[in-house]
Short mmCIF file of C-alpha atoms in Angstrom, two decimals:
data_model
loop_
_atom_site.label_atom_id
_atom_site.label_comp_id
_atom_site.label_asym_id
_atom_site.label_seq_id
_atom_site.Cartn_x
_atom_site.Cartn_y
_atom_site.Cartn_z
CA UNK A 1 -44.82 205.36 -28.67
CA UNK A 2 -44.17 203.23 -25.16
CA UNK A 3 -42.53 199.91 -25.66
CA UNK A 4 -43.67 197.02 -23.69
CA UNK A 5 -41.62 195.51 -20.85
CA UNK A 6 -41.29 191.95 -22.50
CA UNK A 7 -39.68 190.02 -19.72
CA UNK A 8 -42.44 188.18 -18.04
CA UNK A 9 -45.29 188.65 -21.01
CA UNK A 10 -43.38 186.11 -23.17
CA UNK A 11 -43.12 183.56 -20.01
CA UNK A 12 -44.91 180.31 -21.48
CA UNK A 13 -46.88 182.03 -23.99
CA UNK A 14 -47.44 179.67 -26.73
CA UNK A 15 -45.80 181.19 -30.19
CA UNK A 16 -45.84 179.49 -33.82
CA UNK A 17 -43.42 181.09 -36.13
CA UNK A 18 -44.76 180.54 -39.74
CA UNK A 19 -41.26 179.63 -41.61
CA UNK A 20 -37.59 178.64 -41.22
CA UNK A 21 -35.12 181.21 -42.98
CA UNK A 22 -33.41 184.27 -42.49
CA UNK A 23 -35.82 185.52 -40.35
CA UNK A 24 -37.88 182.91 -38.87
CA UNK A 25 -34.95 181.19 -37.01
CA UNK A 26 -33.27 184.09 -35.33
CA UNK A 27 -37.22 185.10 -34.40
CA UNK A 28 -37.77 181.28 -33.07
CA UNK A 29 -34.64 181.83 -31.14
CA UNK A 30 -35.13 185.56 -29.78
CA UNK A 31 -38.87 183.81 -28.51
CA UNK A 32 -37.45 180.75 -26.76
CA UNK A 33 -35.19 182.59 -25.49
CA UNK A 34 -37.54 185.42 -23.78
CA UNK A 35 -39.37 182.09 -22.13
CA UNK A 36 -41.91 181.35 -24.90
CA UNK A 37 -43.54 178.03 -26.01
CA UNK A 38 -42.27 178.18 -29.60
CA UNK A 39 -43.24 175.94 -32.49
CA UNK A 40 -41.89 176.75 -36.11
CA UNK A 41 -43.95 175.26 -39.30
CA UNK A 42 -42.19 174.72 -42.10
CA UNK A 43 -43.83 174.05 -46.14
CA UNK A 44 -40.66 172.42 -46.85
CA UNK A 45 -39.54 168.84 -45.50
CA UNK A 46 -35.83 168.91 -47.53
CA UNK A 47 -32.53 168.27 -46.15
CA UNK A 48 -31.61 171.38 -45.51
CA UNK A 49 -34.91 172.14 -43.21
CA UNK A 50 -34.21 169.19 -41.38
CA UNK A 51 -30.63 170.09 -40.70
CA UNK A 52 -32.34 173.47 -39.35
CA UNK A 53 -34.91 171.75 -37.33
CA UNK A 54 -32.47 169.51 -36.15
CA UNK A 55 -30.69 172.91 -34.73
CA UNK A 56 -33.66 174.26 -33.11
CA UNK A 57 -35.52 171.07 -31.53
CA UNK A 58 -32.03 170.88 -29.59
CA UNK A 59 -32.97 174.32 -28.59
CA UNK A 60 -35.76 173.14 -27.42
CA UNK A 61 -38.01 174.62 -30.27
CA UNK A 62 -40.49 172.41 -31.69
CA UNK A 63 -40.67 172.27 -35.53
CA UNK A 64 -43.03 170.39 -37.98
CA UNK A 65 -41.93 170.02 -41.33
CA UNK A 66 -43.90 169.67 -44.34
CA UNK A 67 -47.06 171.02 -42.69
CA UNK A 68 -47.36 175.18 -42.95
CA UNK A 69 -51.11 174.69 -43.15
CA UNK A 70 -52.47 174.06 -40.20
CA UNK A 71 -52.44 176.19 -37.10
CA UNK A 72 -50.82 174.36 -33.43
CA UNK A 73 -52.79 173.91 -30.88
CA UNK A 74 -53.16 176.78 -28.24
CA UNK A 75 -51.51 179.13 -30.61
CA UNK A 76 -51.88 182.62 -28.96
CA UNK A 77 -49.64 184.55 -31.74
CA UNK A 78 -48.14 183.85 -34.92
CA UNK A 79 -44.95 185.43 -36.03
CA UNK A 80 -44.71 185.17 -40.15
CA UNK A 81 -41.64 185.03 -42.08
CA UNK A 82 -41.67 187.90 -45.00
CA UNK A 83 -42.39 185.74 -47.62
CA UNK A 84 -45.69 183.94 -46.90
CA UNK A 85 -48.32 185.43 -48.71
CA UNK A 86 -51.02 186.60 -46.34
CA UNK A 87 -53.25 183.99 -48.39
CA UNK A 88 -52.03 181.02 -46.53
CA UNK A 89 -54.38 178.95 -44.99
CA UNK A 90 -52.33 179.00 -41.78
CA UNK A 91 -53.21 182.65 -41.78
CA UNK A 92 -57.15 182.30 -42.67
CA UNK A 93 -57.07 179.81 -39.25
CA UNK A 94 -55.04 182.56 -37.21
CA UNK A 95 -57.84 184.88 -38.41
CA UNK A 96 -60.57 182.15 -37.25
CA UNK A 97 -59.31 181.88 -34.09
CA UNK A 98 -58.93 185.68 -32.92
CA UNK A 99 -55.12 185.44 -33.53
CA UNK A 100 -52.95 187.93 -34.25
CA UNK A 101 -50.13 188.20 -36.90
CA UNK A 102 -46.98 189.70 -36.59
CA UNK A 103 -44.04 189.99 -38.58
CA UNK A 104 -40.20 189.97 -38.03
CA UNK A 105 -40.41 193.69 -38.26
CA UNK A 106 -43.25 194.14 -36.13
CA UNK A 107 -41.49 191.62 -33.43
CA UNK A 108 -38.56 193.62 -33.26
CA UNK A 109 -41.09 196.94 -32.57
CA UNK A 110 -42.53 195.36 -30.20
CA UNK A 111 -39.43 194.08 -27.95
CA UNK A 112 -37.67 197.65 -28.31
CA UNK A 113 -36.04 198.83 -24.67
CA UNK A 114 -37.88 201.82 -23.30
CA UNK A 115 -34.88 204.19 -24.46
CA UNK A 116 -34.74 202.57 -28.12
CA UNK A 117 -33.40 204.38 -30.79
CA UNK A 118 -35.83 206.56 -33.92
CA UNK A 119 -36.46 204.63 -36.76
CA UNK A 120 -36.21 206.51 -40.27
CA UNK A 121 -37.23 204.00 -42.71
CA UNK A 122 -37.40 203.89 -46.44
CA UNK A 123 -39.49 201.65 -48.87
CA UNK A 124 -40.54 201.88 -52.55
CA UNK A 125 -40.39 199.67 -55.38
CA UNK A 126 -37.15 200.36 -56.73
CA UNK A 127 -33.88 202.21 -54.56
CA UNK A 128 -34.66 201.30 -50.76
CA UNK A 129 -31.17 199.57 -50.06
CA UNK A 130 -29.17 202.09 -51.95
CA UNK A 131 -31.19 204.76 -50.16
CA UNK A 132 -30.99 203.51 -46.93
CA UNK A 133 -27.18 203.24 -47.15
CA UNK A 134 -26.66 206.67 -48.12
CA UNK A 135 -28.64 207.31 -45.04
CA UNK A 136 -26.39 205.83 -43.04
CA UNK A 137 -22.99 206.83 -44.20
CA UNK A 138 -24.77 210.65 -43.64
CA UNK A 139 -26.47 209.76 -40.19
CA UNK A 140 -22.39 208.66 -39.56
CA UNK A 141 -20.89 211.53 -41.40
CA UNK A 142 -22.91 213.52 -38.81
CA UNK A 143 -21.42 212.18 -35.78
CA UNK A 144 -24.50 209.39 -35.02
CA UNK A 145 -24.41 205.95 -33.96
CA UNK A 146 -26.21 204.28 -36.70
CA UNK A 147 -26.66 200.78 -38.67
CA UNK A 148 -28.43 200.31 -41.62
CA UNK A 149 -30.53 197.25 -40.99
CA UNK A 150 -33.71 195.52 -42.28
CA UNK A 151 -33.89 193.82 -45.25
CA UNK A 152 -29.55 194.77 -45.13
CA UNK A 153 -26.66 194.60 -42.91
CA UNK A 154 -27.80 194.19 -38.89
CA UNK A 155 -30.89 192.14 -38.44
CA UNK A 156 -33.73 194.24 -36.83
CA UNK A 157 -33.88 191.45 -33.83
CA UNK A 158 -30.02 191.91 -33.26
CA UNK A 159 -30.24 195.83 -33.58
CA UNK A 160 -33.04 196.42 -30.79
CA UNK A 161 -31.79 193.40 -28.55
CA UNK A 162 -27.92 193.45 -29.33
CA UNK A 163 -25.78 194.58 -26.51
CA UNK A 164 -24.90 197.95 -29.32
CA UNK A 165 -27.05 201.23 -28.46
CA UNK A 166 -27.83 203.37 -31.62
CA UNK A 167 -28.76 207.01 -31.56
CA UNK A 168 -31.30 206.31 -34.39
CA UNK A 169 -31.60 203.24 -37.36
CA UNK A 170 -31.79 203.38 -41.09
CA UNK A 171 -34.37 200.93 -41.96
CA UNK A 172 -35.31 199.65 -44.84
CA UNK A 173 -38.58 197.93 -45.08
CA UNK A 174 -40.01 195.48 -47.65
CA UNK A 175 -44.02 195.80 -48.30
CA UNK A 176 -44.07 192.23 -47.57
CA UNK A 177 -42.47 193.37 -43.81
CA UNK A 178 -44.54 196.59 -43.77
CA UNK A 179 -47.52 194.26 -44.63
CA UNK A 180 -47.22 192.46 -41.38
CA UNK A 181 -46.70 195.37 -39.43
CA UNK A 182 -49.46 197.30 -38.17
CA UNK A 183 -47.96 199.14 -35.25
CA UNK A 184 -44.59 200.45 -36.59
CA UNK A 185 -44.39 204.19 -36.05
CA UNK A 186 -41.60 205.94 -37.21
CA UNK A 187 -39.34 208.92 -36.68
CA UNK A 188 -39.89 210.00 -40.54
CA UNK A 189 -40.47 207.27 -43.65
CA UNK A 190 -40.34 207.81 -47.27
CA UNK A 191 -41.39 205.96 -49.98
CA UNK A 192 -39.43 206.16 -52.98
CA UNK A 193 -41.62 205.04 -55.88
CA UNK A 194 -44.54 202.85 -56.70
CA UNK A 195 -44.37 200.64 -59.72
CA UNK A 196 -46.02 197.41 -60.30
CA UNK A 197 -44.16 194.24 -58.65
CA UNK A 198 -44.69 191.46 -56.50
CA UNK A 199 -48.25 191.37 -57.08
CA UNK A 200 -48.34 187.81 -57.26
CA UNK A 201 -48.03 188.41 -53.50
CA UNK A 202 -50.51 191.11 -53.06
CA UNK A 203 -53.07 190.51 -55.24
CA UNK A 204 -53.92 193.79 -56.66
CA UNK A 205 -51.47 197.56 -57.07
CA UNK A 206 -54.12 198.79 -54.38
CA UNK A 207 -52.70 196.10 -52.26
CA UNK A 208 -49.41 196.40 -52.99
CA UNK A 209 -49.69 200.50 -52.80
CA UNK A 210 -51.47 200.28 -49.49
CA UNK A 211 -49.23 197.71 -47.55
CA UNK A 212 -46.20 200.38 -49.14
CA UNK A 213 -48.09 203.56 -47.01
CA UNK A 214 -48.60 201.71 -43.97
CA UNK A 215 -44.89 202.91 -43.85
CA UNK A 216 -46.45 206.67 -43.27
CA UNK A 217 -48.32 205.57 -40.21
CA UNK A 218 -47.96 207.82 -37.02
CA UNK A 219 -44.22 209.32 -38.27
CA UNK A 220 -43.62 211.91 -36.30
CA UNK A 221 -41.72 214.61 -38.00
CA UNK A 222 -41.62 214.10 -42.13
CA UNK A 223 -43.32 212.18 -44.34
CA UNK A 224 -40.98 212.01 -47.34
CA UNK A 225 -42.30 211.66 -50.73
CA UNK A 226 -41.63 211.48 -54.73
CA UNK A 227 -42.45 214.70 -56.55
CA UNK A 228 -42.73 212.76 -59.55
CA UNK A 229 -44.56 210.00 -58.47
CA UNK A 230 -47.62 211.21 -57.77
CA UNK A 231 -48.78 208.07 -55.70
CA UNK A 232 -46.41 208.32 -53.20
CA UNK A 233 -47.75 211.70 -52.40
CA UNK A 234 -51.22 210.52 -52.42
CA UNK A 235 -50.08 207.77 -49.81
CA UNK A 236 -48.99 210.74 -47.62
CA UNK A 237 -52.24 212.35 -47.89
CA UNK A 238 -54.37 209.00 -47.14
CA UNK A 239 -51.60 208.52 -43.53
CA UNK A 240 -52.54 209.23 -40.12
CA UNK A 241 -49.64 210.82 -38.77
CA UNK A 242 -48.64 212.95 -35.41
CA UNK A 243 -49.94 216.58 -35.19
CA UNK A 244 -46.96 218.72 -36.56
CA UNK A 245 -45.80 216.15 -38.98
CA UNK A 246 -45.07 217.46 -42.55
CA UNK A 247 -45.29 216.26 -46.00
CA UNK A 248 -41.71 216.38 -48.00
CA UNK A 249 -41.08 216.14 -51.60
CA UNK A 250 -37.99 215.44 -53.27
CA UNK A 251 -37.87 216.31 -56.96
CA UNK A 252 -34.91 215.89 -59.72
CA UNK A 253 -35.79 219.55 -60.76
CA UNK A 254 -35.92 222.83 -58.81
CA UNK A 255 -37.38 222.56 -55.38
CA UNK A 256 -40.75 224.46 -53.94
CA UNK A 257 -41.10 225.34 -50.62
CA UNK A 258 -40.85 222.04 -48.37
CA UNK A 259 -38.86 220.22 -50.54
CA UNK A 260 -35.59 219.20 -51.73
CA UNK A 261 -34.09 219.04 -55.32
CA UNK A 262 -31.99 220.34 -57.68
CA UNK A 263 -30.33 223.86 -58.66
CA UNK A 264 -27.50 224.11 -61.10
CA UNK A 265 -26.02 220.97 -60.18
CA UNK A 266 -26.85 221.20 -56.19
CA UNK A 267 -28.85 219.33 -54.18
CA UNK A 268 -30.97 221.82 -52.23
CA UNK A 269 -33.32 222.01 -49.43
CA UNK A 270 -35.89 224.11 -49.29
CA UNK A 271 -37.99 222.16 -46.40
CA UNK A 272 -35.62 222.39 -43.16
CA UNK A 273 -34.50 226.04 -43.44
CA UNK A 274 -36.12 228.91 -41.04
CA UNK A 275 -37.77 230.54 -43.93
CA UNK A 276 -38.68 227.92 -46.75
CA UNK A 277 -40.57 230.30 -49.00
CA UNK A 278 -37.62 233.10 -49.08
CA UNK A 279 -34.28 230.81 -48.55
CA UNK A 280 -32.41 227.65 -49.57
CA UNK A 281 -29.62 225.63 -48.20
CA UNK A 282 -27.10 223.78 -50.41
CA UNK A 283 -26.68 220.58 -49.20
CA UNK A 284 -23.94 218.66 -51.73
CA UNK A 285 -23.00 218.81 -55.45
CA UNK A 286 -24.56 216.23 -57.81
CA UNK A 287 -20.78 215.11 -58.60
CA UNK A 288 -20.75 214.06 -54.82
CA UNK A 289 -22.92 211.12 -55.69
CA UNK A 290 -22.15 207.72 -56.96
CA UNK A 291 -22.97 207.15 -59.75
CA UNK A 292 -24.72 210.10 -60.60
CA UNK A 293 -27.45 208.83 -62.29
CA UNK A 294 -31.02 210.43 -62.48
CA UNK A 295 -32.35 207.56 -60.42
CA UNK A 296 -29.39 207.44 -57.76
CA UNK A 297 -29.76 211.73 -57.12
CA UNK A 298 -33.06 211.00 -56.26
CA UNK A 299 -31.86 208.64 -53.76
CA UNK A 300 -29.93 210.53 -52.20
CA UNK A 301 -32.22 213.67 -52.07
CA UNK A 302 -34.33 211.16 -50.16
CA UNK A 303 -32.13 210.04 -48.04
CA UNK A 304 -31.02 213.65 -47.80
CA UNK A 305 -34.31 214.73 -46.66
CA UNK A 306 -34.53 212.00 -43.89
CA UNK A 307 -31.53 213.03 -42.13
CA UNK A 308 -32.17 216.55 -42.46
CA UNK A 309 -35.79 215.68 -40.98
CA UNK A 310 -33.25 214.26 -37.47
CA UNK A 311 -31.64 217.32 -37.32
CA UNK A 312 -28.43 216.71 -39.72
CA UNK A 313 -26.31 219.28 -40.49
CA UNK A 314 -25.98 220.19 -44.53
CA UNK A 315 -21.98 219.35 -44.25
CA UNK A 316 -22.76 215.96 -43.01
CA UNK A 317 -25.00 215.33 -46.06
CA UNK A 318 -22.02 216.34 -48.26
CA UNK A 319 -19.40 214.29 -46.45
CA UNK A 320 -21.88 210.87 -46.50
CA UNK A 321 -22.79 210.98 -49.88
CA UNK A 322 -18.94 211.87 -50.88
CA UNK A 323 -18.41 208.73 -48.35
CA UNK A 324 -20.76 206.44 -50.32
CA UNK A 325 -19.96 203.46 -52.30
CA UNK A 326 -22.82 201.46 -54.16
CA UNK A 327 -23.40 197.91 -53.45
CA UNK A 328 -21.92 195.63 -56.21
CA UNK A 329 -24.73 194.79 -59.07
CA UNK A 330 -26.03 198.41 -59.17
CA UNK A 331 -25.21 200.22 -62.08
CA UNK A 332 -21.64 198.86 -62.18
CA UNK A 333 -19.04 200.01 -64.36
CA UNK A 334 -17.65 196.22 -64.96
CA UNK A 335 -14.70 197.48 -67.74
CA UNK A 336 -14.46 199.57 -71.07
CA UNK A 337 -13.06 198.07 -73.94
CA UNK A 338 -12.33 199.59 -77.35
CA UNK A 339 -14.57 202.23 -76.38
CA UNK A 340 -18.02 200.71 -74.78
CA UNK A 341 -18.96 200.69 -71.80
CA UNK A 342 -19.87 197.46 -69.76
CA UNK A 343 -22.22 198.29 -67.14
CA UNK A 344 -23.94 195.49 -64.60
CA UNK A 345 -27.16 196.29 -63.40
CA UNK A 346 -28.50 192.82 -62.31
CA UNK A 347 -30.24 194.96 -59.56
CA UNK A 348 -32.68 195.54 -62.12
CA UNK A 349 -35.01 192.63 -61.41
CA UNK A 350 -38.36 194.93 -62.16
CA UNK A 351 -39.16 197.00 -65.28
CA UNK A 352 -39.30 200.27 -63.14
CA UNK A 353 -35.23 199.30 -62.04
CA UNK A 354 -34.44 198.60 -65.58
CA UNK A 355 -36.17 202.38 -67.31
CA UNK A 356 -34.32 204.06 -64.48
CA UNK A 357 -31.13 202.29 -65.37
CA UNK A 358 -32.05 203.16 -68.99
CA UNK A 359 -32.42 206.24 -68.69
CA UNK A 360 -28.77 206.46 -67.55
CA UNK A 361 -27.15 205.55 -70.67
CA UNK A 362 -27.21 206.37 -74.39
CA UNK A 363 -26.78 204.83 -76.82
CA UNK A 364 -27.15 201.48 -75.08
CA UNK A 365 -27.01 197.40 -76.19
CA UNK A 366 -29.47 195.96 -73.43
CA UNK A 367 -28.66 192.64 -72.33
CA UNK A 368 -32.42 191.70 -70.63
CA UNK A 369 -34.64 188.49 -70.02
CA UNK A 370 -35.16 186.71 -67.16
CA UNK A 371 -38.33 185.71 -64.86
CA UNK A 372 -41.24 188.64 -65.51
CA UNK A 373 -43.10 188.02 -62.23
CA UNK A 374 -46.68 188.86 -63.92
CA UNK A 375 -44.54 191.95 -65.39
CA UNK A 376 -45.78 193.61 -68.98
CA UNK A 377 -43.19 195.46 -70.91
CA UNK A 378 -44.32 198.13 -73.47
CA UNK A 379 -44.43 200.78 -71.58
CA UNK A 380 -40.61 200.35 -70.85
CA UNK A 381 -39.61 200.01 -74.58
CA UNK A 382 -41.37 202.57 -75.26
CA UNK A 383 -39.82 204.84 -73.21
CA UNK A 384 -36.36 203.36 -73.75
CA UNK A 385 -36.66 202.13 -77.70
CA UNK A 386 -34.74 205.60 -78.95
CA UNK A 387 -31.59 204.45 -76.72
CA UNK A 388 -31.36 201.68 -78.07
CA UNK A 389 -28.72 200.29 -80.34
CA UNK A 390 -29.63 196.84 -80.26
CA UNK A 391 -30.94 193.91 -77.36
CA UNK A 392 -29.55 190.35 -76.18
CA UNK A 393 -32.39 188.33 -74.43
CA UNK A 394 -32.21 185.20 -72.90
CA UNK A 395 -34.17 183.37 -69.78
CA UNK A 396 -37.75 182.05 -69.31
CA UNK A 397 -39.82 185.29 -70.34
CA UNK A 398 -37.84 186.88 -72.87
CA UNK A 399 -40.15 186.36 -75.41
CA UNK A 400 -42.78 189.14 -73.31
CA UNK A 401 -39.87 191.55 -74.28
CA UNK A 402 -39.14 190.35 -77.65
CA UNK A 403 -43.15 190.90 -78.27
CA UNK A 404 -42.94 194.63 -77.06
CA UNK A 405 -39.43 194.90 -78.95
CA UNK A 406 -41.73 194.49 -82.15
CA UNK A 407 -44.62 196.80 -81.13
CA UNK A 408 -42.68 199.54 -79.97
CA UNK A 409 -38.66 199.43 -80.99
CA UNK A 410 -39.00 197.46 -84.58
CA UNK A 411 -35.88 198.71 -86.09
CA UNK A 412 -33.54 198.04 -83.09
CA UNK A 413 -31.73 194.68 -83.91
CA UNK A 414 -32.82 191.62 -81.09
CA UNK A 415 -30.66 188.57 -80.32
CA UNK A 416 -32.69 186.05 -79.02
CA UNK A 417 -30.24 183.41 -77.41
CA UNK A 418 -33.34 180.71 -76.74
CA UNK A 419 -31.27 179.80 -73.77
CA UNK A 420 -32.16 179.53 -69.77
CA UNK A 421 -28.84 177.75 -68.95
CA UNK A 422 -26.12 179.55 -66.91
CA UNK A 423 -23.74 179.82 -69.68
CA UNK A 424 -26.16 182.05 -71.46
CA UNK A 425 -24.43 184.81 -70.08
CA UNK A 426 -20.66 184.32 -71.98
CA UNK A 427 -23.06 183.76 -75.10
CA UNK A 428 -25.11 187.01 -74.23
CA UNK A 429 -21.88 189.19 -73.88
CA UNK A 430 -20.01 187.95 -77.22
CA UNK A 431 -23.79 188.88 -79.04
CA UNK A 432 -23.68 191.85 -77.39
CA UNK A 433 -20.30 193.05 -78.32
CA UNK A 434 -20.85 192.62 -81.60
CA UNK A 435 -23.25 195.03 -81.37
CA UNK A 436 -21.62 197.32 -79.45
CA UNK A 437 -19.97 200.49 -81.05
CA UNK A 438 -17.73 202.85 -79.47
CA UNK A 439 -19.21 205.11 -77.50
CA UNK A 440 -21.85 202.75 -76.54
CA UNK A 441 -22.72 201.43 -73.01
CA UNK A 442 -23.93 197.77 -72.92
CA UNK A 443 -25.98 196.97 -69.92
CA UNK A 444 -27.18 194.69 -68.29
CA UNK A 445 -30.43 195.51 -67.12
CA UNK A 446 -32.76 192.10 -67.24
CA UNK A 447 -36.16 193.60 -65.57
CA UNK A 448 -36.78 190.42 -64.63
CA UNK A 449 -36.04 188.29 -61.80
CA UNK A 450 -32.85 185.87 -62.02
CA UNK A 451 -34.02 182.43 -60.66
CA UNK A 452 -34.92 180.93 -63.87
CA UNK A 453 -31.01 181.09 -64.33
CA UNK A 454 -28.82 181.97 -61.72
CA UNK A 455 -29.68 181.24 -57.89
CA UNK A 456 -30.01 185.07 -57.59
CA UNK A 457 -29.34 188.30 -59.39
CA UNK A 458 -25.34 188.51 -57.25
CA UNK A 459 -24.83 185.28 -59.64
CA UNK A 460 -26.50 186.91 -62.72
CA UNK A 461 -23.90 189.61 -62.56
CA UNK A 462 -21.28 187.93 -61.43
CA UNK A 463 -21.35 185.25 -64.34
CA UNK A 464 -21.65 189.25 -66.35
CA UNK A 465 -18.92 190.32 -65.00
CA UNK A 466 -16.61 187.41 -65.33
CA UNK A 467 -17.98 186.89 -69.06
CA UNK A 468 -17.04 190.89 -69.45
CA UNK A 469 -13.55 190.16 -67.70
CA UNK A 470 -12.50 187.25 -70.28
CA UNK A 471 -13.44 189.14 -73.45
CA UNK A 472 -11.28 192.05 -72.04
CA UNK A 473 -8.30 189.85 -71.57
CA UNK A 474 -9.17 188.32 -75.41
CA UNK A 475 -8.69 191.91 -77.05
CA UNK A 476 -6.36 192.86 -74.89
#
């Protein structure tokens, strides 16, 4: 668990950072400025990489555009940016040569002081930013320097270089990060769910599940998992953790021993008390969480069960989940008009975010389309087809949906706008109130990526919300 000294192993070692972006610049600069040789390769040779180049070479950071391919000379480590796939040939070369490949994640391990603060760190398919948050409004509710950092808020690199010192970090952790990160112990890690997605990127759900329970590896005190996902738990079993480490389920219904869940509208734990098999602690009321929908208690029973796995007190658990307020785009009550309900879930950019936001609401008009990312949807019409009142699609693969609409829901009206142009979205919310009834909750839910459309799913529900906004103010 040692960190390494970095200050003269980086002198004049010679590092190639695979990518410009969020991530690859601030690594480039954390590199040069620790005394290494650092050159950046970039795919991309637009304007925008050239202003950033432009940036860095002044630095004195070497960058070549338009060639991501092809391995520098004398490279003795390569730091990746998330989003290469570990395909690339640059990679294959890296392997060729005996180098190694790090991620931004597993940088920022690495160059942790020698007093650097526990990680607890989430992942999963669907809830990791939500979770994480809750985290960290309990980890503060409890007294505890904390940031919630990762793929959110702080940058790793700032939070374990930054002149700040944190009693421990809520991380949340991509399995594109995790992927790239083969030492990364932490304190305690969860995984949330498992649900096909980004296996365009992977290659395979064994891939994709695998690179997801690297998250398990060496945690020291919990290993927190899904009761009802039975993969997560199987991810637990397949870890090699530190003797004394436990195995933690959290579960929407009543809790075992070693667990946390649900009793008469509590959230309980049943894992972190002296006797597990004979007592039970209340932690919070399910009206303490926001919203409380099935898929956000489960958050925070997860995020419940990390802090309690650092030592939290119950009352802190209470007073950060009463503290907590959801990002915008996540189940979002936008307005109610004559009755309905007009909820913005952009967030929903898989099929497993869009059954859990589903299974929220009934009846419901679904507003949905979008990019499917390899994605296959019967399996959530068929869970969702008796909530449904009637559909709006629109974007690049809502015909995939409008296919399983007619297998599985064939009596539920369907809109199909034919449209993949931003003002889709006024179009989609005028269809969609004229399907609405009172009493009815019309969502928007796509469970499918946004960039066929909008420049990312914020836009998507923004251009929801303002479309929601103007019909208010027309039947007002």
């Amino acid at each position: 668990m040692g960190s390494r000294q970095v200050s003269t192993s980086w002198q004049g070692k010679n590092v190639t950072v695979a990518g410009l972006g969020v991530s690859g610049i601030p690594a480039a600069r954390v590199l040069a400025g620790l005394g290494a040789r650092v050159t950046v390769v970039n795919d991309g040779d637009d304007e925008r990489s050239r202003t950033q180049a432009a940036q860095l070479e002044a630095e004195g950071i070497t960058v070549r555009l338009g060639d991501g391919a092809t391995l520098p000379e004398g490279t003795e480590l390569v730091v990746t940016t998330p989003g290469w796939q570990p395909d690339k040939p640059l990679f294959a070369a890296a392997a060729e040569a005996g180098v190694e490949v790090w991620g931004d994640v597993e940088l920022a391990w690495r160059l942790r002081g020698p007093d650097a603060a526990p990680w607890l760190a989430v992942t999963g398919t669907n809830g990791k930013t939500t979770t994480v948050r809750m985290l960290a409004a309990i980890l503060e509710a409890a007294g505890l320097k904390t940031a919630a950092v990762g793929n959110i808020g702080v940058s790793l690199l700032d939070a374990v270089l930054g002149e700040e010192t944190y009693d421990v970090l809520a991380v949340e952790l991509s399995s594109y990060q995790l992927h790239w990160a083969p030492s990364l112990r932490a304190h305690s890690a969860a995984v949330l769910n498992l649900a096909p997605d980004h296996l365009d990127w992977h290659g395979s759900m064994q891939a994709y599940a695998a690179d997801k329970g690297r998250i398990y590896e060496g945690n020291q005190v919990a290993c927190v998992y899904n009761v009802a996902d039975k993969a997560t738990e199987d991810l637990v079993r397949e870890a090699d953790v530190e003797e004394g480490c436990r195995a933690i389920g959290f579960t929407l219904g009543t809790p075992g021993p070693s667990q946390v869940g649900i009793v008469d509208d509590l959230l309980v734990d049943r894992a972190f008390v002296e006797n597990r098999r004979e007592q039970a602690q209340e932690l919070a009321q399910v009206s303490d969480i926001n919203p409380p929908a099935p898929h956000n208690i489960a958050n925070a029973l997860a995020a419940a069960a990390l802090a309690r796995a650092f030592g939290v007190e119950p009352q802190a658990v209470r007073d950060g989940l009463r503290a907590f307020r959801p990002d915008p785009h996540r189940i979002e009550l936008v307005e109610e008009i004559q009755g309905v309900r007009w909820v913005d879930d952009s967030k929903a950019t898989n099929t497993h975010a869009a059954e859990a936001s589903l299974a929220a609401y009934d009846p419901i008009v679904w507003i949905a389309g979008g990019l499917a990312k390899g994605a296959t949807f019967d399996e959530l019409v068929a869970a969702s087809a008796k909530r449904l009142r009637g559909v709006v699609l629109m974007g690049a693969d809502r015909a995939l949906i409008r296919e399983a609409l007619a297998r599985h829901a064939p009596e539920v009206p369907v809109v199909d706008l034919d449209r993949t142009d931003t003002g889709a979205m006024p179009a989609a919310v005028r269809e969609a109130a004229r399907l609405a009834q009172p009493g009815d909750t019309v969502l928007l839910a796509p469970a499918c990526a946004s960039m066929d459309m909008f420049a990312n799913y914020n836009k998507r529900g923004e251009a929801f919300a303002d479309a929601v906004r103007a019909l208010a103010a027309e039947r007002a």
